[in-house]
């Protein structure tokens, strides 16, 4: 009737649209891989994945797990009012299928919107893509330069390990993707609530560790859940989430897998992961070894005589707390074991078992060595010499080995405090601590309130279990430490791989002291060392150390 005017208009506009999109492909070749189709039925294939975009950008992870194109469709509709759709058979493709009545001006708007989309995708700006889900306006992006292909691949050596990580708090998501820094913690938590069920465990970093003539390849497997989110899951679901990460590590060739932070807590030290198909470690043994070394070094640097100190272990019934208490008992003058006040009777029963284990341990040592005057070990010798009916009761009577669930009553008397609980709360506040106390916080999230830093300049709070890895390897992702530093639990997994010791290690709550000593000696042999002291997740400034020494010096002069 009109010489197929509509058909000819669609053909002309479609060709114009495809030419414009092809120009965008040439402008962003590492983002847009291909333009296919004719007229008003066009397909855009993206070239984004974790290999081309690196593992410190969640866009690649979203693409790998087939979530990127649905998010792009959501962004285009909600931000630019342009409807596109993913395809059923291509996770990297979106369809552009406008109505036949679409005009040249509408095509121009589509090209401009996709140009804007590709521009921020090219810089790895995940935040821009996700912001519309929070109903917030566009914000300045953090990355300033285009994403480039990943560095030279880490060689896959026969000795391979993996380590399971997860964000400790909302702010840690920005360590997985720098662009997320523009979001507040509350906004991050809202995003996490929407995405946690969609994102499966993924590889966030790769590394190669070389020490003592041995080399091992490692991968870090991320689970996108915070401690609170893992604890909120039914136990079966939490274990299933961690098992999925372990399965991924095993499928990728890991010969031993480390469970970091709450991946250990929710699996009861790995024991709930039945038949994992690969040896597991919680890393807790080396964590204990390095924590005791760190607090001993700090005490000696502050001229504290360990056999004259009162030490407390908060969370003494847990795996790390129990083993730390056993080792501290070898040098401390007095020891207070602190349990969970939420279940006082049960906690006291378990604390009594720890106290008995300490007495047996010190009794065994007393047969082969000498304990300093006033130390807990000397008190155990005296109890045995006097054939005390109950050594723990004798020590309690002497005030040298006490159990309690009353944190507020116990800590003001303590020179040294170690926290090793599975609670995500700030349990220790400024008013709890003795003047000049040294606190080693092993808990993640931390148990020591940040208020202690400002309110108590006389108190030294150190983050326990931080290790310098030999050779300062690049771990392939940023988790807040200088290059080559890692948590001791990570380092334990590395040591076991370097030593080719592929056996289940540090599982459950009853850590083995010979294993702790073995890992300490193996770590020293391989060149693993205590890192620079850190406090509240930051390097301890020299000015703070000097101020601490000055305050303690004034106290010492006043006492004299």
XYZ file of C-alpha atoms in Angstrom:
560
model
C 0.000 0.000 0.000
C 2.798 2.461 0.890
C 5.664 0.581 -0.751
C 6.532 -1.095 2.609
C 7.584 2.215 4.148
C 7.686 0.780 7.673
C 9.822 -2.155 6.560
C 12.231 0.156 4.749
C 12.371 2.480 7.798
C 13.194 -0.446 10.094
C 15.916 -1.625 7.701
C 17.468 1.848 7.488
C 17.251 2.603 11.205
C 18.431 -0.884 12.083
C 21.493 -0.532 9.871
C 22.199 2.887 11.387
C 21.792 1.465 14.890
C 24.090 -1.476 14.144
C 26.724 0.869 12.691
C 26.610 2.967 15.875
C 26.889 -0.098 18.083
C 29.766 -1.432 15.985
C 31.581 1.847 16.587
C 31.092 1.295 20.336
C 32.599 -2.185 19.954
C 35.696 -0.588 18.418
C 35.743 1.988 21.235
C 35.436 -0.636 23.999
C 36.868 -3.829 22.432
C 37.629 -5.533 25.761
C 34.031 -5.006 26.952
C 31.905 -5.507 23.841
C 32.902 -8.593 21.889
C 30.438 -8.724 18.956
C 27.339 -7.155 17.379
C 25.070 -9.547 15.522
C 21.699 -9.462 13.783
C 19.730 -7.307 11.369
C 17.144 -4.563 11.513
C 15.507 -4.324 14.900
C 16.715 -7.738 16.102
C 20.250 -7.194 17.342
C 22.430 -9.036 19.862
C 25.273 -7.500 21.897
C 27.829 -10.013 23.155
C 29.965 -8.879 26.081
C 33.544 -10.023 26.621
C 33.623 -9.693 30.396
C 34.794 -12.532 32.656
C 37.096 -12.976 35.629
C 40.076 -13.781 33.422
C 39.819 -10.702 31.191
C 38.754 -8.335 33.975
C 40.887 -9.703 36.795
C 39.608 -11.096 40.075
C 39.512 -7.830 42.008
C 36.475 -6.695 39.969
C 33.132 -8.320 40.703
C 31.909 -7.658 37.155
C 33.936 -10.661 36.015
C 32.492 -12.812 38.791
C 28.951 -11.713 37.944
C 29.589 -12.618 34.312
C 31.096 -16.008 35.176
C 28.008 -16.852 37.230
C 25.594 -15.615 34.509
C 24.307 -12.656 36.537
C 25.825 -9.802 34.531
C 23.405 -9.544 31.605
C 20.279 -9.613 33.821
C 21.829 -6.770 35.817
C 22.577 -4.873 32.617
C 18.948 -5.296 31.536
C 17.791 -4.051 34.934
C 20.132 -1.049 34.748
C 19.060 -0.086 31.222
C 15.363 -0.236 32.131
C 15.493 1.492 35.509
C 18.097 4.149 34.697
C 17.656 4.846 30.970
C 14.056 3.588 30.490
C 15.232 1.311 27.663
C 14.039 -2.265 27.631
C 16.594 -4.921 26.629
C 16.695 -8.585 27.635
C 19.180 -11.393 28.192
C 19.007 -14.408 25.905
C 18.047 -17.899 26.953
C 21.075 -19.553 25.374
C 23.866 -17.003 25.808
C 24.786 -15.682 29.244
C 26.986 -12.955 27.726
C 24.395 -11.610 25.257
C 21.602 -9.040 25.517
C 18.927 -8.548 22.868
C 17.880 -5.188 21.445
C 14.387 -5.652 19.965
C 12.579 -2.315 19.744
C 9.070 -2.067 18.312
C 8.867 -1.551 14.562
C 7.662 2.003 15.184
C 10.894 3.007 16.971
C 12.355 6.188 15.484
C 15.874 7.251 14.551
C 15.899 9.476 17.646
C 15.091 6.489 19.836
C 17.974 4.593 18.223
C 20.224 7.544 18.999
C 19.147 7.394 22.660
C 19.926 3.674 22.761
C 23.453 4.242 21.431
C 24.079 7.039 23.944
C 22.819 4.912 26.858
C 24.914 1.906 25.852
C 27.944 4.185 25.395
C 27.455 5.340 29.001
C 27.052 1.738 30.157
C 30.195 0.554 28.388
C 32.212 3.509 29.668
C 31.777 2.565 33.316
C 31.953 -1.166 32.652
C 35.321 -0.533 30.979
C 36.703 0.911 34.208
C 35.370 -1.944 36.337
C 32.836 0.307 38.068
C 30.543 -2.318 39.546
C 29.024 0.290 41.859
C 27.535 2.234 38.955
C 25.838 -0.891 37.667
C 24.382 -1.782 41.072
C 23.452 1.678 42.349
C 19.958 1.665 40.835
C 19.060 -1.334 43.009
C 19.421 0.958 46.027
C 17.495 3.827 44.422
C 20.495 6.117 44.740
C 21.885 8.530 42.136
C 25.110 7.991 40.222
C 28.257 8.664 42.259
C 31.852 9.389 41.262
C 33.581 6.175 40.338
C 36.716 5.030 42.164
C 38.739 3.344 39.372
C 40.208 5.974 37.064
C 41.662 3.852 34.268
C 40.334 1.104 32.001
C 40.431 -2.475 33.224
C 43.230 -4.430 31.591
C 43.673 -8.130 31.160
C 44.927 -9.983 34.216
C 48.642 -10.270 34.912
C 50.620 -13.297 33.771
C 48.884 -16.376 35.098
C 50.232 -18.005 38.243
C 51.682 -21.415 37.277
C 49.693 -24.403 38.510
C 52.260 -26.311 40.576
C 51.604 -29.842 41.883
C 51.642 -28.566 45.479
C 48.417 -26.598 45.553
C 46.356 -25.144 48.355
C 43.211 -23.069 48.685
C 41.895 -20.848 51.444
C 38.259 -19.908 52.084
C 37.661 -16.211 52.824
C 34.608 -14.031 53.371
C 33.953 -10.389 54.287
C 34.193 -9.775 58.029
C 32.059 -6.635 57.736
C 30.244 -4.731 55.013
C 33.258 -2.506 54.393
C 35.299 -5.566 53.361
C 33.276 -5.905 50.158
C 35.332 -2.969 48.869
C 38.409 -5.205 49.249
C 36.813 -7.548 46.735
C 35.929 -4.640 44.416
C 37.384 -1.162 44.927
C 34.477 0.601 43.210
C 32.156 -0.387 46.081
C 33.903 2.161 48.312
C 31.298 4.727 47.222
C 28.605 2.866 49.178
C 28.028 3.284 52.905
C 28.147 0.173 55.141
C 24.350 0.241 55.344
C 24.060 0.345 51.544
C 26.562 -2.503 51.204
C 24.510 -4.583 53.616
C 21.343 -3.905 51.587
C 23.116 -5.037 48.426
C 24.502 -8.104 50.173
C 21.043 -9.091 51.353
C 19.838 -9.036 47.748
C 22.818 -10.802 46.202
C 23.988 -13.373 48.726
C 21.656 -16.063 47.442
C 22.718 -15.408 43.840
C 26.506 -15.334 44.120
C 28.227 -18.687 44.492
C 31.775 -19.067 45.868
C 34.369 -17.745 43.455
C 38.133 -17.413 43.075
C 39.176 -13.937 44.187
C 42.956 -14.295 44.103
C 45.850 -16.527 43.099
C 49.398 -16.661 44.386
C 52.631 -18.591 44.361
C 54.579 -18.975 47.605
C 58.243 -20.007 47.521
C 60.235 -20.780 50.653
C 62.894 -23.249 51.765
C 63.429 -24.422 48.214
C 59.763 -25.386 47.860
C 56.947 -23.684 45.929
C 53.174 -23.973 46.135
C 50.321 -22.457 44.157
C 47.390 -21.083 46.126
C 43.908 -19.769 45.409
C 41.615 -17.741 47.643
C 37.965 -18.795 47.375
C 35.485 -16.091 48.432
C 32.104 -16.685 50.058
C 30.061 -13.471 49.837
C 28.602 -13.572 53.353
C 29.498 -11.729 56.560
C 29.740 -13.494 59.948
C 26.272 -12.279 60.930
C 24.820 -13.593 57.687
C 26.487 -16.989 58.089
C 25.296 -17.264 61.693
C 21.751 -16.330 60.663
C 21.543 -19.309 58.306
C 20.281 -22.683 59.519
C 23.331 -24.820 60.327
C 22.666 -27.126 57.370
C 22.559 -24.182 54.945
C 25.685 -22.567 56.396
C 27.613 -25.828 56.117
C 26.314 -26.311 52.574
C 27.587 -22.837 51.635
C 31.083 -23.621 52.909
C 31.035 -27.073 51.336
C 30.332 -25.460 47.950
C 33.497 -23.378 48.394
C 35.524 -26.441 49.427
C 34.181 -28.368 46.423
C 35.262 -25.547 44.108
C 38.764 -25.584 45.644
C 39.002 -29.374 45.264
C 37.786 -29.276 41.659
C 40.463 -26.704 40.874
C 43.196 -29.006 42.169
C 43.775 -27.928 45.777
C 45.423 -30.657 47.840
C 44.632 -28.951 51.152
C 41.992 -26.322 51.947
C 42.082 -23.782 54.779
C 38.899 -22.568 56.469
C 39.126 -18.871 57.289
C 37.206 -16.963 59.986
C 33.552 -18.033 60.222
C 33.873 -20.743 57.595
C 35.533 -22.582 60.475
C 33.054 -21.395 63.120
C 29.863 -22.499 61.357
C 31.370 -25.898 60.502
C 32.552 -26.470 64.114
C 36.167 -26.341 63.191
C 35.576 -28.277 59.968
C 34.066 -31.314 61.690
C 30.621 -30.817 60.093
C 32.132 -31.032 56.605
C 31.856 -34.792 56.339
C 33.924 -36.504 53.613
C 35.112 -33.263 51.979
C 37.299 -35.135 49.488
C 40.357 -33.045 50.408
C 42.243 -32.499 53.697
C 41.093 -29.452 55.661
C 42.737 -27.119 58.167
C 41.290 -24.283 60.216
C 44.705 -22.650 60.555
C 44.083 -22.372 64.290
C 47.302 -24.078 65.390
C 49.602 -21.554 63.742
C 47.259 -18.759 64.862
C 47.857 -19.825 68.466
C 51.626 -20.074 67.966
C 51.909 -16.599 66.457
C 49.485 -15.030 68.939
C 51.468 -16.250 71.927
C 54.684 -15.114 70.239
C 53.205 -11.657 69.561
C 51.870 -11.070 73.063
C 55.110 -12.398 74.608
C 57.187 -10.051 72.452
C 54.962 -7.074 73.244
C 55.118 -7.801 76.978
C 58.885 -8.100 76.950
C 59.284 -4.921 74.901
C 57.259 -3.187 77.635
C 59.477 -4.750 80.359
C 56.673 -6.870 81.757
C 57.994 -9.887 83.690
C 55.709 -12.647 82.475
C 55.947 -14.704 85.669
C 54.612 -11.669 87.563
C 51.715 -10.944 85.215
C 48.062 -11.831 85.407
C 46.785 -13.037 82.055
C 43.213 -13.629 80.914
C 41.908 -15.627 77.970
C 38.436 -14.549 76.869
C 36.809 -17.428 75.010
C 38.980 -20.025 76.747
C 36.678 -22.924 75.860
C 37.090 -22.475 72.107
C 39.805 -24.121 70.033
C 42.111 -21.096 69.862
C 41.361 -19.896 73.387
C 41.999 -23.292 74.996
C 45.346 -23.835 73.246
C 46.417 -20.240 73.922
C 45.636 -20.702 77.611
C 47.792 -23.861 77.710
C 50.776 -22.030 76.242
C 50.344 -18.856 78.304
C 50.192 -20.997 81.427
C 53.849 -21.936 80.839
C 55.021 -18.374 81.569
C 52.232 -16.423 83.304
C 52.056 -15.792 87.020
C 48.266 -15.961 87.226
C 45.717 -17.048 84.632
C 42.008 -16.267 84.421
C 39.855 -18.300 82.041
C 36.755 -16.397 80.872
C 33.748 -18.158 79.380
C 30.433 -17.228 77.777
C 28.046 -15.533 80.246
C 25.033 -16.472 78.110
C 25.336 -20.078 79.352
C 27.165 -19.755 82.687
C 26.751 -23.278 84.063
C 27.736 -24.993 80.847
C 30.624 -22.543 80.401
C 31.946 -23.179 83.910
C 31.918 -26.920 83.297
C 33.921 -26.500 80.110
C 36.267 -23.995 81.760
C 36.918 -26.519 84.531
C 37.968 -29.031 81.882
C 40.383 -26.471 80.417
C 41.785 -25.763 83.895
C 42.352 -29.483 84.417
C 44.111 -29.724 81.030
C 46.386 -26.832 82.051
C 47.291 -28.580 85.305
C 48.106 -31.816 83.472
C 50.177 -29.900 80.935
C 52.183 -28.044 83.597
C 52.636 -31.207 85.634
C 54.201 -32.864 82.606
C 56.522 -29.893 82.097
C 57.501 -29.743 85.782
C 59.134 -33.150 85.528
C 61.568 -31.861 82.927
C 62.073 -28.186 83.708
C 62.205 -25.322 86.154
C 59.475 -22.729 86.571
C 60.287 -19.135 87.648
C 59.379 -18.008 91.143
C 55.772 -16.924 91.445
C 54.730 -18.510 88.173
C 51.693 -20.708 87.677
C 53.999 -23.604 86.857
C 55.742 -23.266 90.233
C 52.344 -23.310 91.943
C 51.531 -26.588 90.153
C 54.850 -28.029 91.387
C 53.972 -27.009 94.940
C 50.493 -28.558 94.655
C 51.988 -31.829 93.452
C 54.689 -31.765 96.149
C 51.977 -31.337 98.771
C 49.928 -34.069 97.111
C 46.921 -31.768 96.845
C 43.660 -33.641 96.358
C 42.734 -31.324 93.495
C 45.422 -29.291 91.758
C 42.901 -26.912 90.122
C 41.227 -26.320 93.494
C 44.634 -25.662 95.086
C 45.515 -23.154 92.346
C 42.117 -21.481 92.673
C 42.692 -21.166 96.400
C 46.028 -19.506 95.726
C 44.301 -17.161 93.249
C 46.546 -18.327 90.417
C 44.139 -20.218 88.149
C 40.579 -18.900 88.141
C 37.518 -19.555 85.989
C 34.688 -17.078 85.487
C 32.003 -15.875 83.107
C 32.110 -12.344 84.542
C 34.180 -10.351 82.077
C 33.736 -7.046 83.893
C 35.001 -8.466 87.179
C 37.974 -10.327 85.704
C 39.668 -7.970 83.270
C 40.491 -4.977 85.524
C 43.053 -7.198 87.293
C 44.792 -8.410 84.127
C 48.086 -7.262 82.635
C 47.670 -9.434 79.518
C 44.394 -10.211 77.762
C 43.762 -12.488 74.795
C 40.344 -12.516 73.114
C 39.456 -15.565 71.020
C 35.681 -15.789 70.805
C 33.257 -16.469 67.966
C 31.115 -13.499 68.976
C 30.867 -10.658 66.434
C 30.262 -8.123 69.241
C 32.637 -5.570 70.805
C 32.929 -7.303 74.187
C 35.801 -5.261 75.631
C 35.350 -1.548 76.243
C 37.648 1.086 77.832
C 36.345 0.628 81.375
C 37.154 -3.098 81.370
C 40.921 -2.778 81.195
C 43.664 -2.315 83.751
C 46.033 0.623 83.345
C 48.851 -0.372 81.005
C 47.232 -3.633 79.876
C 48.339 -5.446 76.720
C 45.464 -6.914 74.686
C 45.808 -9.358 71.790
C 42.575 -9.540 69.795
C 42.369 -12.751 67.772
C 38.649 -12.521 67.084
C 37.261 -11.607 63.657
C 35.209 -9.406 63.819
C 37.261 -7.822 66.638
C 36.081 -8.175 70.221
C 37.836 -4.975 71.376
C 35.808 -1.817 70.878
C 37.448 0.903 68.726
C 36.666 3.277 71.614
C 39.618 1.757 73.497
C 42.034 3.348 71.022
C 40.894 6.906 71.790
C 39.965 6.549 75.451
C 42.872 4.432 76.687
C 46.275 5.569 75.311
C 47.911 3.587 78.130
C 46.596 0.291 76.701
C 48.307 -1.586 73.868
C 45.843 -3.418 71.626
C 47.415 -5.626 68.971
C 45.792 -7.663 66.236
C 46.995 -11.204 66.742
C 48.043 -13.721 64.153
C 49.556 -11.453 61.473
C 52.474 -13.030 59.603
C 55.075 -11.877 57.072
C 55.183 -14.482 54.293
C 58.655 -15.145 52.818
C 59.261 -13.469 49.477
C 56.343 -11.037 49.941
C 54.162 -12.784 47.335
C 51.271 -11.034 45.612
C 48.068 -12.755 46.735
C 46.065 -11.433 43.791
C 43.602 -9.473 45.920
C 43.694 -6.770 48.561
C 42.524 -7.519 52.104
C 43.934 -4.552 53.996
C 47.507 -5.748 54.599
C 50.797 -4.580 53.076
C 52.210 -6.862 50.343
C 53.334 -10.227 51.651
C 51.454 -10.126 54.957
C 48.704 -12.606 55.797
C 46.667 -13.965 58.656
C 48.343 -16.844 60.482
C 45.473 -19.176 59.523
C 46.281 -18.481 55.866
C 49.973 -19.017 56.575
C 49.281 -22.414 58.174
C 47.676 -23.602 54.949
C 50.714 -22.345 52.999
C 53.152 -24.048 55.381
C 51.339 -27.379 55.120
C 51.410 -27.167 51.304
C 55.108 -26.221 51.248
C 55.840 -29.086 53.636
C 53.672 -31.401 51.500
C 51.777 -32.378 54.622
C 48.373 -33.106 53.134
C 46.531 -34.358 56.207
C 43.572 -32.948 58.192
C 45.024 -30.434 60.665
C 43.743 -28.158 63.447
C 40.165 -29.405 63.228
C 37.639 -29.241 66.065
C 38.189 -27.607 69.446
C 40.966 -29.752 70.904
C 44.110 -28.441 69.212
C 47.197 -30.601 69.524
C 50.220 -28.935 71.192
C 52.766 -31.029 69.247
C 51.103 -29.838 66.020
C 51.312 -26.225 67.211
C 55.017 -26.658 67.940
C 55.580 -28.412 64.615
C 53.957 -25.558 62.679
C 55.881 -22.961 64.679
C 59.179 -24.694 63.885
C 58.244 -25.356 60.242
C 57.228 -21.731 59.821
C 60.542 -20.518 61.253
C 62.461 -22.903 59.000
C 60.612 -21.690 55.915
C 61.041 -18.016 56.809
C 57.570 -17.074 58.065
C 57.881 -14.308 60.681
C 55.716 -12.148 62.900
C 54.709 -9.055 60.951
C 54.917 -5.506 62.231
C 52.532 -5.016 65.130
C 49.096 -3.884 64.006
C 46.371 -2.285 66.098
C 42.716 -2.002 65.065
C 43.584 -3.286 61.575
C 46.244 -0.608 61.000
C 50.052 -0.667 61.453
C 50.901 0.492 64.972
C 52.347 4.012 64.527
C 55.731 4.757 66.074
C 54.185 7.806 67.758
C 51.596 5.631 69.537
C 54.317 3.242 70.727
C 56.448 6.097 72.046
C 53.435 7.648 73.772
C 52.657 4.299 75.365
C 56.233 3.970 76.664
C 56.121 7.503 78.071
C 52.846 6.858 79.904
C 54.145 3.602 81.364
C 57.403 5.270 82.379
C 55.495 7.957 84.263
C 53.471 5.285 86.056
C 56.640 3.378 86.977
C 58.307 6.503 88.406
C 55.155 7.351 90.371
C 55.024 3.861 91.883
C 58.685 4.076 92.927
